[in-house]
C-alpha positions as a Markdown table, in Angstrom:
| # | Residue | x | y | z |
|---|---|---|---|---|
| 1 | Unk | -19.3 | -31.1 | -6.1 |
| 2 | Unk | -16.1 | -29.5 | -5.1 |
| 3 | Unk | -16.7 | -26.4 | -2.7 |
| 4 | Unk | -13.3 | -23.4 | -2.7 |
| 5 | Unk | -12.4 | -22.3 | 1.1 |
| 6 | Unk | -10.1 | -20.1 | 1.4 |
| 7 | Unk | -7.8 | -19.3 | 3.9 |
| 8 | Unk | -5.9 | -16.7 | 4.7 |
| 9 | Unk | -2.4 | -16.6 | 6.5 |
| 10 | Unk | 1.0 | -14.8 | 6.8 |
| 11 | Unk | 4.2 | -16.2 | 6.8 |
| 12 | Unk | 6.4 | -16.0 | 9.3 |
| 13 | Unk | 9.7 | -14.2 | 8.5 |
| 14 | Unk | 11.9 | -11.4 | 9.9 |
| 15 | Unk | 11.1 | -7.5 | 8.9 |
| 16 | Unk | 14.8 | -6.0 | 9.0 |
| 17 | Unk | 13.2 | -2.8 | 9.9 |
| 18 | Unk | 10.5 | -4.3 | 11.9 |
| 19 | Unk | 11.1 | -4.3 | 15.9 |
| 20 | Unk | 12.3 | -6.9 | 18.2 |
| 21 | Unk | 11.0 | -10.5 | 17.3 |
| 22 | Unk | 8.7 | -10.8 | 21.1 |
| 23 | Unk | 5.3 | -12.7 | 20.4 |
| 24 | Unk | 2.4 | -10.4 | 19.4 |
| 25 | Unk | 0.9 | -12.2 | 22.7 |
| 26 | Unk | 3.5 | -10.5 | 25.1 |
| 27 | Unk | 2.2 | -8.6 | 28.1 |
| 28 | Unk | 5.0 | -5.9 | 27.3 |
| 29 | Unk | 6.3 | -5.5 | 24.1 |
| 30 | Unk | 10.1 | -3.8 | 24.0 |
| 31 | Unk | 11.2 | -1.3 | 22.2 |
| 32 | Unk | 14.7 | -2.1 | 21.8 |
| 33 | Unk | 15.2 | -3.5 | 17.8 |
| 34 | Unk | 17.2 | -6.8 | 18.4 |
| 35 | Unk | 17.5 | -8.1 | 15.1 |
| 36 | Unk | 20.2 | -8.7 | 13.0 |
| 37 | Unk | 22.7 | -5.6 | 12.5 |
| 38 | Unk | 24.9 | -4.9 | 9.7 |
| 39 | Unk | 28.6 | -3.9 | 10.3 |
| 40 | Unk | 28.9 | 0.2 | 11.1 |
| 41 | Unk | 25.0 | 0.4 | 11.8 |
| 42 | Unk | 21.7 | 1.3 | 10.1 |
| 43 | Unk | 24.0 | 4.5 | 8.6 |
| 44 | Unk | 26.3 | 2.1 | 7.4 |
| 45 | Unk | 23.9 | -0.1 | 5.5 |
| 46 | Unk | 21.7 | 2.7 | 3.9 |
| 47 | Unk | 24.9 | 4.7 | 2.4 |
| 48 | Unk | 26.2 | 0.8 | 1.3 |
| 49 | Unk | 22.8 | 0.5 | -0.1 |
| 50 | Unk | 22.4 | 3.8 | -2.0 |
| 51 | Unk | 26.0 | 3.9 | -3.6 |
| 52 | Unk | 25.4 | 0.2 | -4.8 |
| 53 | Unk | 22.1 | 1.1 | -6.6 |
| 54 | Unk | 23.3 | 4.5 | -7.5 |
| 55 | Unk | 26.2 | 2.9 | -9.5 |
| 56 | Unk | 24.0 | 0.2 | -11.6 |
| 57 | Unk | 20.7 | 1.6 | -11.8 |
| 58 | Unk | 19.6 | 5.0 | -13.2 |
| 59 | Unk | 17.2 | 6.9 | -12.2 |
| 60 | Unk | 13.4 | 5.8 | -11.7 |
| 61 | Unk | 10.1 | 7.0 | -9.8 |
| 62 | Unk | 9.3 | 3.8 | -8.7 |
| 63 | Unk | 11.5 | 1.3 | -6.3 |
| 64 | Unk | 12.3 | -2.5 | -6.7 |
| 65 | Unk | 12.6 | -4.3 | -3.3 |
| 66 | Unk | 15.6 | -6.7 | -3.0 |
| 67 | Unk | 15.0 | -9.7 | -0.4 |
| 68 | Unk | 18.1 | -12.4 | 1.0 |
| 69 | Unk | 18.5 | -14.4 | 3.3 |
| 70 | Unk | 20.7 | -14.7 | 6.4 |
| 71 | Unk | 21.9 | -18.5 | 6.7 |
| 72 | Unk | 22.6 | -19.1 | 10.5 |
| 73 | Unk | 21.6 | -15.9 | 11.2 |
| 74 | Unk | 24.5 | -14.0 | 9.7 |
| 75 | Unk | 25.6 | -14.7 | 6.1 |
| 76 | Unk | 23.6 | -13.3 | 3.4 |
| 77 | Unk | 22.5 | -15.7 | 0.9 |
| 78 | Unk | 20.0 | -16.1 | -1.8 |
| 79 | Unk | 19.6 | -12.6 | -3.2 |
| 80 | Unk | 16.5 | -12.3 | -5.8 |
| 81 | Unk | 14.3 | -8.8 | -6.3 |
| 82 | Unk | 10.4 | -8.8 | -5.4 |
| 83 | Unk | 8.0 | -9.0 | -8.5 |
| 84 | Unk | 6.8 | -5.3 | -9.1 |
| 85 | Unk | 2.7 | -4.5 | -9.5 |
| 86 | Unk | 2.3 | -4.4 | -13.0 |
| 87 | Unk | 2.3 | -2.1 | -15.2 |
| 88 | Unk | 5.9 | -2.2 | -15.6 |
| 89 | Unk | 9.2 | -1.5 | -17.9 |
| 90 | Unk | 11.3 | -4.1 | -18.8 |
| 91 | Unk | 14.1 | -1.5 | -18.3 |
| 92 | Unk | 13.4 | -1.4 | -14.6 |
| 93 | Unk | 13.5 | -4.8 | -13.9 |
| 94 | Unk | 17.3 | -4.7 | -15.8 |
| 95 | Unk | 18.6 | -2.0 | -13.3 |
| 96 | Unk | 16.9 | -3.4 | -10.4 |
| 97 | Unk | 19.6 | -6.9 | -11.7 |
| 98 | Unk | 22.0 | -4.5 | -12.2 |
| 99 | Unk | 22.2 | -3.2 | -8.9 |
| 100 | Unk | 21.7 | -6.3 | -6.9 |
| 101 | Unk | 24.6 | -7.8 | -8.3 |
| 102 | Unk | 27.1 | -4.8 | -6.1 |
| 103 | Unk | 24.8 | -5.6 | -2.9 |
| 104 | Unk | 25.2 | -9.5 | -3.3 |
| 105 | Unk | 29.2 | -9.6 | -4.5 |
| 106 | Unk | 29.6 | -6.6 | -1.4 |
| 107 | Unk | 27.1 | -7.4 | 1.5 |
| 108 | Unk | 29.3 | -8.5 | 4.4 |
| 109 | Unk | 28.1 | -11.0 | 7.3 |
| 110 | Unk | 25.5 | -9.3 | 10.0 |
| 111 | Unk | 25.7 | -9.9 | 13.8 |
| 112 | Unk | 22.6 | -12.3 | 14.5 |
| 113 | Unk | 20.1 | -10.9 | 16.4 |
| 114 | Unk | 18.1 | -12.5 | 19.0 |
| 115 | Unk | 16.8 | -15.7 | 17.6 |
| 116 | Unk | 13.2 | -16.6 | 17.5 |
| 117 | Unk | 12.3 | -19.7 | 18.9 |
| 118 | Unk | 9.1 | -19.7 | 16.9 |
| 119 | Unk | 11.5 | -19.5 | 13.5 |
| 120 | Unk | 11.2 | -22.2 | 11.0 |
| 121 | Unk | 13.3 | -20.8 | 8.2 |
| 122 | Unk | 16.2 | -18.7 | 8.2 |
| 123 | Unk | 15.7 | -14.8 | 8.7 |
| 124 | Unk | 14.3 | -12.6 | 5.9 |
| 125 | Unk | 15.8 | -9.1 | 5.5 |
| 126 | Unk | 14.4 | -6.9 | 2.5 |
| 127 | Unk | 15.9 | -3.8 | 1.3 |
| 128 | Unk | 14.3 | -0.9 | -1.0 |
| 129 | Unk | 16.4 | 0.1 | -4.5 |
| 130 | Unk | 15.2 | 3.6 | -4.9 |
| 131 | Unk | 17.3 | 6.0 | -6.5 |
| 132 | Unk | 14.5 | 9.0 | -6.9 |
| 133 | Unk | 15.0 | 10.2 | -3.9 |
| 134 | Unk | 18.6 | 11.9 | -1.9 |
| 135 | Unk | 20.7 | 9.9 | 0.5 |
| 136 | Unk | 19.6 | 11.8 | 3.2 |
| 137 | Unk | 15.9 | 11.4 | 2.8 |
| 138 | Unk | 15.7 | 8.0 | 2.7 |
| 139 | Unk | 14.6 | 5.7 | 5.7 |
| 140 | Unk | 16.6 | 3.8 | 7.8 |
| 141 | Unk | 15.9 | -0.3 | 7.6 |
| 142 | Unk | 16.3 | 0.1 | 11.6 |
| 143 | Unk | 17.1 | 1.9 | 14.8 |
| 144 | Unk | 18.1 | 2.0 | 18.3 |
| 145 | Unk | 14.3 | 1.8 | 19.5 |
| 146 | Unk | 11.2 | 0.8 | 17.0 |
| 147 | Unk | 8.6 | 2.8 | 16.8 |
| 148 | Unk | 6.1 | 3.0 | 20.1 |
| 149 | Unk | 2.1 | 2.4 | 18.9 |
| 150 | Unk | -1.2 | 3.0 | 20.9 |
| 151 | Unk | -2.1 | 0.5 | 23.4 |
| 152 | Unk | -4.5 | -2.5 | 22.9 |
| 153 | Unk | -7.7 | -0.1 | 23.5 |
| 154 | Unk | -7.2 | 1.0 | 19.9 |
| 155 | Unk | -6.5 | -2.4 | 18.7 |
| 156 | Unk | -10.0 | -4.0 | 20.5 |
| 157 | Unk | -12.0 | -4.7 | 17.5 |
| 158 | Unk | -9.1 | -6.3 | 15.5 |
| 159 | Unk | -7.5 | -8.3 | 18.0 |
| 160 | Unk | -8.1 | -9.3 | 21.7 |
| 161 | Unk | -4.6 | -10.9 | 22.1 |
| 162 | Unk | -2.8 | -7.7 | 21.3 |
| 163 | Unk | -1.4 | -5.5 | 24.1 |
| 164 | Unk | 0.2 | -3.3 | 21.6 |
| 165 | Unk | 1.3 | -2.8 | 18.5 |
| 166 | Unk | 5.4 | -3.4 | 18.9 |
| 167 | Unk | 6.0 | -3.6 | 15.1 |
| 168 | Unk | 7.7 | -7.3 | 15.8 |
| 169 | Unk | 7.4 | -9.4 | 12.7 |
| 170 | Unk | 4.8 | -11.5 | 14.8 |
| 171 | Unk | 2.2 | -8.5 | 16.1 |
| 172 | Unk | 2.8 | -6.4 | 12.6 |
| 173 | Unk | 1.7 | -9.3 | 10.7 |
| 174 | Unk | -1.0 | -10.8 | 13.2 |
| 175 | Unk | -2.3 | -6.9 | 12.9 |
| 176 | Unk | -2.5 | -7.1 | 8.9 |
| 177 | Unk | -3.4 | -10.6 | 8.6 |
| 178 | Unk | -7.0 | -10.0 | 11.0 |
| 179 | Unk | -7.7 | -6.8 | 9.1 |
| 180 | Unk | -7.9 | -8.1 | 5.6 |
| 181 | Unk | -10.5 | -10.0 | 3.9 |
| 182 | Unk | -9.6 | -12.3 | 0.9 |
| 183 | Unk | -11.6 | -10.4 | -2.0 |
| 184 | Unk | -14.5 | -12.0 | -4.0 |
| 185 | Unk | -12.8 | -10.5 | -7.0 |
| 186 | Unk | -9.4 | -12.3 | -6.2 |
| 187 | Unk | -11.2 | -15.7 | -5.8 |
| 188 | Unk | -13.3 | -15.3 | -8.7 |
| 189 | Unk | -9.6 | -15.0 | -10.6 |
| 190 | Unk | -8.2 | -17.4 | -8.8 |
| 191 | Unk | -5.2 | -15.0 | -7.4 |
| 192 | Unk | -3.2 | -16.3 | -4.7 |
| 193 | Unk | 0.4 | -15.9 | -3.3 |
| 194 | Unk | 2.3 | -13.6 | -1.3 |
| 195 | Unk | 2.0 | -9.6 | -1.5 |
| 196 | Unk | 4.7 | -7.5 | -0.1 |
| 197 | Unk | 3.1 | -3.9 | 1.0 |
| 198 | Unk | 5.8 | -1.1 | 1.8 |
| 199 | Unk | 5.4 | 1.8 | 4.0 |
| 200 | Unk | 7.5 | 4.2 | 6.3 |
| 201 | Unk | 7.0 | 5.2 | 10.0 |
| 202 | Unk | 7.8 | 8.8 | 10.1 |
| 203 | Unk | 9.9 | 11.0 | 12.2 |
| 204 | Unk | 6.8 | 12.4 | 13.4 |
| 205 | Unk | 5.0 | 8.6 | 13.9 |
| 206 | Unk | 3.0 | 9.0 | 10.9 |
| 207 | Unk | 2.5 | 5.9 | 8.5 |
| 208 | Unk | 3.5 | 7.4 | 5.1 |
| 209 | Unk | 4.7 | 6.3 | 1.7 |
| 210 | Unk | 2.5 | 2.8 | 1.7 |
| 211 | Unk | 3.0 | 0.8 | -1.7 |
| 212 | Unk | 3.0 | -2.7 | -2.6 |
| 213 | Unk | 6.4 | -4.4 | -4.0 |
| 214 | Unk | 6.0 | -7.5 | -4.7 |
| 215 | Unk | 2.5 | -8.4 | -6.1 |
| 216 | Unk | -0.3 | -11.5 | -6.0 |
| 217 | Unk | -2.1 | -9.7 | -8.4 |
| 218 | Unk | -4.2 | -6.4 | -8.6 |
| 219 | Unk | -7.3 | -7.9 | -6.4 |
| 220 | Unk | -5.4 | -8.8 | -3.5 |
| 221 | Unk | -3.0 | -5.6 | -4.0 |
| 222 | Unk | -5.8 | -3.7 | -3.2 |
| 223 | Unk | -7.2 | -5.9 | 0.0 |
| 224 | Unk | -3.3 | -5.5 | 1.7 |
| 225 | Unk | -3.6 | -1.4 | 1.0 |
| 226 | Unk | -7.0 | -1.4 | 2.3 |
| 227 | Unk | -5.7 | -3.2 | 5.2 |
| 228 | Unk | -2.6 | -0.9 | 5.4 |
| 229 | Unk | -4.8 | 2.3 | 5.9 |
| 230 | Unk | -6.2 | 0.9 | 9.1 |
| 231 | Unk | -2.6 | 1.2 | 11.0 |
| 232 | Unk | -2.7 | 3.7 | 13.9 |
| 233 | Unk | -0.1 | 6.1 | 13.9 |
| 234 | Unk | 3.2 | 5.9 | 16.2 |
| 235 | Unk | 2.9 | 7.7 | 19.4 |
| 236 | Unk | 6.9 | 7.4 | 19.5 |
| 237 | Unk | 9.0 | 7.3 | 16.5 |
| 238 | Unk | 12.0 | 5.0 | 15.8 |
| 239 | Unk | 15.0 | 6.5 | 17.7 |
| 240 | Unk | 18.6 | 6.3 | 16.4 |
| 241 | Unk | 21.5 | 7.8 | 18.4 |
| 242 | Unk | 18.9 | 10.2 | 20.7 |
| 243 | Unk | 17.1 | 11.3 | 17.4 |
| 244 | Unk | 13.6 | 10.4 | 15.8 |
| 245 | Unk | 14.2 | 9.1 | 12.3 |
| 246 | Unk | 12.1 | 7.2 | 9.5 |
| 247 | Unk | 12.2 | 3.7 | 8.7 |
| 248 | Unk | 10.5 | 1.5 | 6.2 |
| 249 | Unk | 9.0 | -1.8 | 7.0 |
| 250 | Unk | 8.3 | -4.8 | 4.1 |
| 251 | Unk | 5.2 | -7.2 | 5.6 |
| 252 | Unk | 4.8 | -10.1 | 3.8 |
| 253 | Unk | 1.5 | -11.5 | 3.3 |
| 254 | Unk | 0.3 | -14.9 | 2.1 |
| 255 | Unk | -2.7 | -15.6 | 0.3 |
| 256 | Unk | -3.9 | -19.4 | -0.2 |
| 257 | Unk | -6.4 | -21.0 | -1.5 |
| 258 | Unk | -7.6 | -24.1 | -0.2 |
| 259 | Unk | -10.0 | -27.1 | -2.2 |
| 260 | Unk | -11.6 | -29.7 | -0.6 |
| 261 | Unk | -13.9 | -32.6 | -1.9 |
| 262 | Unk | -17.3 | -32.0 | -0.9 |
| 263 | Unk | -21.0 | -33.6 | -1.7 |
């Protein structure tokens, strides 16, 4: 008789707005974002973003998540949009098409950023297509600095590796990954794959505006905002040119089901 383990795991790939791509195991996290950077700046890229969408998609109340790769590091490649929780209007997936077409046939080459030795795949950057709310309100994808979070005292009965939470790719996901549980409803249903979960660092440190993007079904959605609720607030905000300022984050977590043979 068969027996169902299941495993839970995250993949590894780079958060454009997450922080510098250290190991969640280093003594002292740095502050400094040193991924890759798009030509003119985080300004640059969320006007380049905006007018694109603005031009190809009207207007919605909920976002679609666009996600390419950078091959080598710099040239964007492989544009495709996130699958949206359901329910859904076949309408919003045509404009989220719509606009990604501007932001594939425009996006210039980025300046790599410091490579990750632990990397087996070329850098992931994701970008939100929301047109409900003004240019000036929306977050930045980075900064200067990433956000600064408590020290590992708050972090002691998730993880004892952790010296802090650096918002890197490697400690945001580590984070997420020990804090969620794969649901008894999600095996019974037999849902697996990855589920994107959205959410903002405010100018003021708090974690705001969490959503899921790209879905594994309902089940698991629910596990990841579970999960998301448990992130401590920023003691220091992102910084860009001297100045606190918002930015979003896209975590990508993988849910897998494993079968084995069994007596």
């Amino acid at each position: 008789m068969k027996k169902l383990f299941t495993r839970l795991f995250t993949m590894s790939a780079l958060l454009l707005a997450a922080a510098s791509t250290v190991s969640a195991q280093d003594a002292v996290p740095s502050a400094a974002y040193d991924g890759p950077r798009f030509p003119g700046g985080p300004d640059s890229l969320r006007t380049f973003v905006y007018r694109s969408t603005r031009l190809a998609a009207p207007a919605s109340d909920r976002q679609l998540v666009a996600q390419f790769e950078l091959k080598g590091g710099q040239q964007p490649q492989n544009f495709k949009l996130l699958p949206p929780p359901r329910p859904f209007k076949a309408p919003l997936i045509k404009a989220g098409t719509a606009a990604l077409g501007p932001l594939q046939a425009k996006m210039p080459n980025w300046a790599p950023g410091t490579p990750d030795p632990k990397a087996t795949a070329e850098p992931k950057i994701f970008l939100p297509l929301d047109v409900s709310r003004p240019l000036a309100s929306l977050p930045y994808a980075y900064a200067d600095t990433n956000p600064v979070f408590p020290d590992a005292v708050a972090l002691v009965p998730v993880s004892q590796t952790l010296s802090a939470l650096d918002y890197s790719s490697h400690s945001l996901q580590h984070y997420i990954q020990r804090s969620t549980r794969y649901p008894a409803a999600a095996l019974r249903q037999g849902q697996q794959g990855v589920v994107y979960a959205y959410f903002e660092v405010a100018e003021t440190g708090a974690i705001e505006h969490t959503e899921i993007v790209g879905t594994a079904g309902d089940a698991l959605d629910n596990e990841v905002l579970r999960a998301l609720k448990t992130l401590p607030a920023a003691t220091k905000p992102a910084m860009l040119q001297g100045r606190p300022v918002r930015v979003f984050y896209v975590v990508p977590l993988t849910f897998k089901m494993m079968m084995r043979g069994g007596a």
